[in-house]
mmCIF file of C-alpha atoms in Angstrom:
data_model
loop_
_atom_site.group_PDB
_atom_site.id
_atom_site.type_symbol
_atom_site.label_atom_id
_atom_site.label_comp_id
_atom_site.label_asym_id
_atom_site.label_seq_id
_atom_site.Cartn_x
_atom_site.Cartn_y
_atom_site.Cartn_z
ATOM 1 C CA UNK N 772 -132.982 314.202 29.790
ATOM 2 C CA UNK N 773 -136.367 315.488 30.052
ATOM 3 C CA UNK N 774 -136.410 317.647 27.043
ATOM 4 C CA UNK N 775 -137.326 321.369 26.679
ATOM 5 C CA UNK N 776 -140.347 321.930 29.495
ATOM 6 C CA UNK N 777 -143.101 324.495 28.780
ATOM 7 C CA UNK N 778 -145.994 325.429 30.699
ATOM 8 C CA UNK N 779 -148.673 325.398 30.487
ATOM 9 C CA UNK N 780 -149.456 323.235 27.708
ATOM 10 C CA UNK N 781 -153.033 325.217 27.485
ATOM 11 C CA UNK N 782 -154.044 328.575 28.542
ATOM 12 C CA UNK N 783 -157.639 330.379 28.299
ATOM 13 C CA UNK N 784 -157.849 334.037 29.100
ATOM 14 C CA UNK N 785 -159.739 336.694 27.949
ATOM 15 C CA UNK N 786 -159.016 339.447 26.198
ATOM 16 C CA UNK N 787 -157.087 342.183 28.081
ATOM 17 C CA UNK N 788 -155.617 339.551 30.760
ATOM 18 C CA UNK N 789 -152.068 339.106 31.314
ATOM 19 C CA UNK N 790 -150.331 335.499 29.955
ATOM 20 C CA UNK N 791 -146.991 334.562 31.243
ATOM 21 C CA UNK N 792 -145.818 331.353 29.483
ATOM 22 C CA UNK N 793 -142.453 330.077 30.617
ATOM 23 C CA UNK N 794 -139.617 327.628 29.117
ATOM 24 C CA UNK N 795 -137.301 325.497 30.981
ATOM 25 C CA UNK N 796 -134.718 324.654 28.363
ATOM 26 C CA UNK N 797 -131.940 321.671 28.149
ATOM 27 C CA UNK N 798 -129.372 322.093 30.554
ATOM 28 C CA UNK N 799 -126.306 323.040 28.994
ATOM 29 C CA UNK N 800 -127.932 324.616 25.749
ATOM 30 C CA UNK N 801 -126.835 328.357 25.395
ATOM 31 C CA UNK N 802 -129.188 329.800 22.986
ATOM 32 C CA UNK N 803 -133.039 329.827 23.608
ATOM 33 C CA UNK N 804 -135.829 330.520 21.187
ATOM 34 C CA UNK N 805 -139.260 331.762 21.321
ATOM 35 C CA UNK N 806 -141.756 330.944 18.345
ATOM 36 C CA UNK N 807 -145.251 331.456 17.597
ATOM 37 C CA UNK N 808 -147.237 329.035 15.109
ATOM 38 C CA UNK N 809 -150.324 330.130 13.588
ATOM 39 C CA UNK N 810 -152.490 328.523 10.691
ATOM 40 C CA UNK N 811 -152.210 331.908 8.544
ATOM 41 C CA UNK N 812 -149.084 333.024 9.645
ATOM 42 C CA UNK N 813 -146.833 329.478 9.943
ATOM 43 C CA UNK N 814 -143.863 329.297 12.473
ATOM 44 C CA UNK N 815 -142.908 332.236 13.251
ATOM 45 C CA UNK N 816 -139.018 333.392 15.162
ATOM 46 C CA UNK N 817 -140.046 335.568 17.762
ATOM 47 C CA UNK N 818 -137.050 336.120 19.613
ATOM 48 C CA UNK N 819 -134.055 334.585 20.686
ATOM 49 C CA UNK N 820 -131.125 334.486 23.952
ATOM 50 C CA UNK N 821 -127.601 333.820 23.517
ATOM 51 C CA UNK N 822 -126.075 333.289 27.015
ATOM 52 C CA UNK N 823 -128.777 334.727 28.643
ATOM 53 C CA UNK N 824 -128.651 338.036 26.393
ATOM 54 C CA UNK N 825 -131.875 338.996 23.945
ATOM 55 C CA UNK N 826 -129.693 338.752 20.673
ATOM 56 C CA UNK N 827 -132.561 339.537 18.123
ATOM 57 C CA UNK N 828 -136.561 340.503 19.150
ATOM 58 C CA UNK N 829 -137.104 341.332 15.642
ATOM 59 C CA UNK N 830 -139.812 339.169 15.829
ATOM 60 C CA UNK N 831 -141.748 340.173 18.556
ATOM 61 C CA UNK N 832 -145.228 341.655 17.491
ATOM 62 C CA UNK N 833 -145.570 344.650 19.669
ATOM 63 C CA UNK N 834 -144.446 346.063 22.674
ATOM 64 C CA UNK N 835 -147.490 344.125 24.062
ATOM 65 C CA UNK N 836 -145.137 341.113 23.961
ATOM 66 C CA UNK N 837 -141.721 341.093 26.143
ATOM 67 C CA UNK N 838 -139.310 338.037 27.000
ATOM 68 C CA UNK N 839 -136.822 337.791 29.841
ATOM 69 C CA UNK N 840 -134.327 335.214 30.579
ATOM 70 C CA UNK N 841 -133.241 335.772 33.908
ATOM 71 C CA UNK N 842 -130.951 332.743 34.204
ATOM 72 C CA UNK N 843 -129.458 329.720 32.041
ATOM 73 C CA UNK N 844 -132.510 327.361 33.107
ATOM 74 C CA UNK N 845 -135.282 329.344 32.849
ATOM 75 C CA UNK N 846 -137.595 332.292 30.476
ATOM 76 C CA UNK N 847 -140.718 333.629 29.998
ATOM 77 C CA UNK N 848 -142.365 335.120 27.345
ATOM 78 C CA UNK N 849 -145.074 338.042 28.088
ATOM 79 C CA UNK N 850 -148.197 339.371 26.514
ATOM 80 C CA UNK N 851 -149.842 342.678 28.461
ATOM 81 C CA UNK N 852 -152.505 343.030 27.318
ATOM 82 C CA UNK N 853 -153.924 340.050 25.218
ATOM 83 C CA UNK N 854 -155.734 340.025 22.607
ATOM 84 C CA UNK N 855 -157.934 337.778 20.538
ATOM 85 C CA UNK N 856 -155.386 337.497 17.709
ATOM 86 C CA UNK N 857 -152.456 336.084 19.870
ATOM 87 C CA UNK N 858 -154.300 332.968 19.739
ATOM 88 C CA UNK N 859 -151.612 330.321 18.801
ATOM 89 C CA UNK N 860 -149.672 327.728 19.670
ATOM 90 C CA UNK N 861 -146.176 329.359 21.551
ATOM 91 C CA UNK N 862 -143.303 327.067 21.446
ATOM 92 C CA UNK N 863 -139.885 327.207 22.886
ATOM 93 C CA UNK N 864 -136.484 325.497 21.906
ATOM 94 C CA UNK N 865 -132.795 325.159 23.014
ATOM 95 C CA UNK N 866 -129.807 324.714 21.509
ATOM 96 C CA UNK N 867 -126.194 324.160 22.142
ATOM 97 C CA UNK N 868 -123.878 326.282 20.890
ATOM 98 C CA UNK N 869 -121.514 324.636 18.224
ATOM 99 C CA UNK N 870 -121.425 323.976 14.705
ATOM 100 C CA UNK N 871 -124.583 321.143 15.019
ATOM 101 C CA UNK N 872 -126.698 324.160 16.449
ATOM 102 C CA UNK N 873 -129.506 321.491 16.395
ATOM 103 C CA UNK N 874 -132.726 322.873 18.322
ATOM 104 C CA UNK N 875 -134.836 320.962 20.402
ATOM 105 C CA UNK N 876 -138.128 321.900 20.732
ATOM 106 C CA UNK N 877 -140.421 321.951 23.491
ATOM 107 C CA UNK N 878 -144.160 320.445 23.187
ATOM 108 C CA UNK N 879 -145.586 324.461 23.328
ATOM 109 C CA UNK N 880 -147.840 325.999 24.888
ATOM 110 C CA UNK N 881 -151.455 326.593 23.025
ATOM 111 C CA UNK N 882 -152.793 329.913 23.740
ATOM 112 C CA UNK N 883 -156.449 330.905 23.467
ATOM 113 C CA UNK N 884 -158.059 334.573 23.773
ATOM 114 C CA UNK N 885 -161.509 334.773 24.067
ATOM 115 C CA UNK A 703 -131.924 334.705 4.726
ATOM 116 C CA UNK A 704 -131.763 332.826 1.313
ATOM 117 C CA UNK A 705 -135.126 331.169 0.767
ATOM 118 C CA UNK A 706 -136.065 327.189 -0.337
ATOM 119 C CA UNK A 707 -139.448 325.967 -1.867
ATOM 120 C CA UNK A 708 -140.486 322.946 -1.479
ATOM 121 C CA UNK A 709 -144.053 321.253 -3.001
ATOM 122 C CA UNK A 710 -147.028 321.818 -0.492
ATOM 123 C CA UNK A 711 -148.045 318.479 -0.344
ATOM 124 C CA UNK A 712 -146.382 314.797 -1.297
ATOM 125 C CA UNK A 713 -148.435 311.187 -0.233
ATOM 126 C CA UNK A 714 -146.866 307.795 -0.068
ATOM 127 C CA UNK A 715 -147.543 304.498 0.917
ATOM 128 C CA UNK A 716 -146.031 302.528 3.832
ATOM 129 C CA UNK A 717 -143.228 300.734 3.539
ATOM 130 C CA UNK A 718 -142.181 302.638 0.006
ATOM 131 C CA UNK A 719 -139.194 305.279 0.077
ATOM 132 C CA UNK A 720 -140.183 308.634 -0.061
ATOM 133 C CA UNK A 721 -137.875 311.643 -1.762
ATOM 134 C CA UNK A 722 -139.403 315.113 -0.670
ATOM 135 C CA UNK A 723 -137.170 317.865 -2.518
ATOM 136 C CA UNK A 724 -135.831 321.447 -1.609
ATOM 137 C CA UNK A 725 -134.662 324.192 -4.400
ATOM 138 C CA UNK A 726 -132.495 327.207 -2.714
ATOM 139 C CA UNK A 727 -131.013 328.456 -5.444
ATOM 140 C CA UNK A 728 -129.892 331.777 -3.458
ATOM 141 C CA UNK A 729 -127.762 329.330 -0.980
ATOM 142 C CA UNK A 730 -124.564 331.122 0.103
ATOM 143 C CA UNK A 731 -121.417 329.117 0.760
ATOM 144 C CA UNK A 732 -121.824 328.913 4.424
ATOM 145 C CA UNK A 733 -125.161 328.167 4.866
ATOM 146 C CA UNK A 734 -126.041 324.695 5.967
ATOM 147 C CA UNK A 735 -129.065 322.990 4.884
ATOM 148 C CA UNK A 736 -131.456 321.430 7.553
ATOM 149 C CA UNK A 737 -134.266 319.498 7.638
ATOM 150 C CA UNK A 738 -137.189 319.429 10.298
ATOM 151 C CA UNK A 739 -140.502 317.700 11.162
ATOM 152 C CA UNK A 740 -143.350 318.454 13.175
ATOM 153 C CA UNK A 741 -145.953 315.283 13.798
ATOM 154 C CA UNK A 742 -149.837 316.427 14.198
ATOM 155 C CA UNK A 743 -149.922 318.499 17.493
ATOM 156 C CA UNK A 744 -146.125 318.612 18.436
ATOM 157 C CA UNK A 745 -143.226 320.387 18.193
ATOM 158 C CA UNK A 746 -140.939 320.417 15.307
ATOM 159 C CA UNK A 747 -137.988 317.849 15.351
ATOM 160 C CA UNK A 748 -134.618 317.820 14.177
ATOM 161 C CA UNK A 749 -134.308 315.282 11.547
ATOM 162 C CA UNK A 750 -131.186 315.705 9.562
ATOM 163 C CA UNK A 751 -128.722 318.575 8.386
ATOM 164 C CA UNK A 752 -125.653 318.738 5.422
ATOM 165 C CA UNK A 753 -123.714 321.480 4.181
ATOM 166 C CA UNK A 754 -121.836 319.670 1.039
ATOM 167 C CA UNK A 755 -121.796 315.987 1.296
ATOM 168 C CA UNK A 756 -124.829 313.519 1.726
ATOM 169 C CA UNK A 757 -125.611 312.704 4.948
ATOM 170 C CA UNK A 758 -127.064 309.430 6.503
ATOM 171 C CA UNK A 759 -128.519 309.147 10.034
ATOM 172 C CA UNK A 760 -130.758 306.590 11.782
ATOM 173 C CA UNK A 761 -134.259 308.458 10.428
ATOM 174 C CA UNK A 762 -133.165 309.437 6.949
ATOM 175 C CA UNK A 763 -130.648 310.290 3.830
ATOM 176 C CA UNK A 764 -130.287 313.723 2.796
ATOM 177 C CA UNK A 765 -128.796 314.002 -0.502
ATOM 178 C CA UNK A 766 -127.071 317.566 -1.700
ATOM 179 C CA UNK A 767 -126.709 318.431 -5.285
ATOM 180 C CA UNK A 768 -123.541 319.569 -6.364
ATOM 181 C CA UNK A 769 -124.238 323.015 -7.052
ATOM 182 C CA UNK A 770 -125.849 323.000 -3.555
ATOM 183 C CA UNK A 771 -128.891 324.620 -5.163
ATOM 184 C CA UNK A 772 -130.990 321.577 -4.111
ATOM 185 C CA UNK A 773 -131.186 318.749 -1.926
ATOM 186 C CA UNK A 774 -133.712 315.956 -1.228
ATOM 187 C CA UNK A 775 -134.745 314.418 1.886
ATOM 188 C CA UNK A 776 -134.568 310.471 1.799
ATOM 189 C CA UNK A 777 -136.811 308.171 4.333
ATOM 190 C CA UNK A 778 -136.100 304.913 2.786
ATOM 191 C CA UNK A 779 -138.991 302.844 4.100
ATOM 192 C CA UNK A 780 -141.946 305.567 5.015
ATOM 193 C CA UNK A 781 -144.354 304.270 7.941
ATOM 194 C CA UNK A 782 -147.499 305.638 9.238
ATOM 195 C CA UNK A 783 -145.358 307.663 11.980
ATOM 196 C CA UNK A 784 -143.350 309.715 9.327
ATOM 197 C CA UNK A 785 -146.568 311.578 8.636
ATOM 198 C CA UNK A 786 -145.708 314.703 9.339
ATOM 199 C CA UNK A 787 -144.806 318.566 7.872
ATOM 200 C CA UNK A 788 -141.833 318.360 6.550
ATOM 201 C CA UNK A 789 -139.149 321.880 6.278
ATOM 202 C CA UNK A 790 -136.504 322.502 4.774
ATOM 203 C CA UNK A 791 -134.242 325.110 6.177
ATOM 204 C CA UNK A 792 -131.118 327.097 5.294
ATOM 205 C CA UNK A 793 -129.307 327.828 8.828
ATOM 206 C CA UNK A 794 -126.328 330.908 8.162
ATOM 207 C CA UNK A 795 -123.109 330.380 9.543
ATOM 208 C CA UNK A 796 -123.920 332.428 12.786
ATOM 209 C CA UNK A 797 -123.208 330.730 15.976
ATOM 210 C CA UNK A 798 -126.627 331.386 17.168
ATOM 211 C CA UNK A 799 -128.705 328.962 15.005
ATOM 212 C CA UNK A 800 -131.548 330.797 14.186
ATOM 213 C CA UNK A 801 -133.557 329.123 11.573
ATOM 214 C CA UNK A 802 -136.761 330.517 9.453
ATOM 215 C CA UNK A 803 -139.315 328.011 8.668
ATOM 216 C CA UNK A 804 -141.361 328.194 5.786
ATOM 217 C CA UNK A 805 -144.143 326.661 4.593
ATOM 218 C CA UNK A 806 -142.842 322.796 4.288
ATOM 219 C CA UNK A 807 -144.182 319.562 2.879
ATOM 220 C CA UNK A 808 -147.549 317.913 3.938
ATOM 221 C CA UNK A 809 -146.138 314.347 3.844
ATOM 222 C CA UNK A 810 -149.422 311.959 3.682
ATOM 223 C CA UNK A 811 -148.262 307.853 4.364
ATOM 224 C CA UNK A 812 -151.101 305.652 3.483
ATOM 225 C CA UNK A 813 -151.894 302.293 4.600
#
């Protein structure tokens, strides 16, 4: 099993650009989770799927930010427009629905805006 | 969600047991207590989760008070790999999983 997949590992843009990060979770895993990690700020829940289905987006910053999960193997998590202070390290995880609900994490995605 | 504290930081030396602790004194009867890692520039990892009894797996003990309002994570023999951030999470009884880190132990393993 290859694990939870996210590209791209690093992305530069500058401010006002669009960013498009994407997740490729465990097959067979029916929730999916977005989180953002920042020095001040820790680990952060951003959002997460059940089945496909945005369950709670509590977490997302601002309507700058949106995440889709168009099917069971595959989301992406949006920021239009970017800004200097999304600068962080985005990760993703799946888990399988069940009692364990153990999440594996994928190796993220570290985001710079210049 | 209830909340846990645990110390900022905690060193050991290799080969030595290490015993990082967790207070949630606001624990609720369903909520399970897990325990994560995340080694310098990667991902957090599962490590080990309880919700009454101690637990053993093949990378550590986690031991549960009996009023549940504590617990301590157990590597028995720390090595230069456990080095790591260490958190302590209280997952509710949802299906979904969601889990709120907090802050977490600095484990330093010294040579």
């Amino acid at each position: 099993d290859a694990g939870v997949i996210q590209s791209p590992r690093h992305e530069v843009t500058e401010m006002g650009q669009e960013v498009t990060l994407r997740c490729k979770p465990i097959s067979g895993h029916n929730s999916l989770f977005w989180y953002r990690q920042t020095m001040m700020r820790g680990l952060e829940l951003l959002i997460y799927f059940n089945n496909n289905v945005p369950i709670d987006d509590s977490g997302m910053p601002e309507d700058r930010f949106s995440a889709k999960m168009p099917n069971a193997s595959f989301s992406t998590l949006k920021i239009q427009p970017s800004e200097p202070r999304d600068s962080a390290v985005y990760f993703c995880a799946s888990s399988p629905t069940g009692e364990r609900n153990i999440q594996y994490f994928g190796a993220g995605t570290r985001l710079s805006v210049l | 969600d209830a909340k846990t504290t645990q110390p900022n930081s905690m060193e050991s030396n290799e080969e030595e047991p290490v015993h990082l602790p967790c207070n949630h004194s606001t624990i609720s009867g369903t909520d399970y207590i897990h325990w994560y890692r995340q080694l310098p520039s990667q991902g957090p990892e599962y490590v080990i989760h309880g919700l009454t009894s101690n637990v053993n797996n093949r990378m550590a003990s986690l031991a549960i008070a009996e009023d549940r309002k504590s617990s301590t994570l157990i590597l028995h023999r720390a090595t230069l790999r456990d080095a790591a951030v260490y958190y302590c999470i209280l997952r509710g009884g949802t299906s979904y999983g969601k889990l709120t880190f907090g802050q977490g132990t600095i484990l330093t393993v010294h040579p």
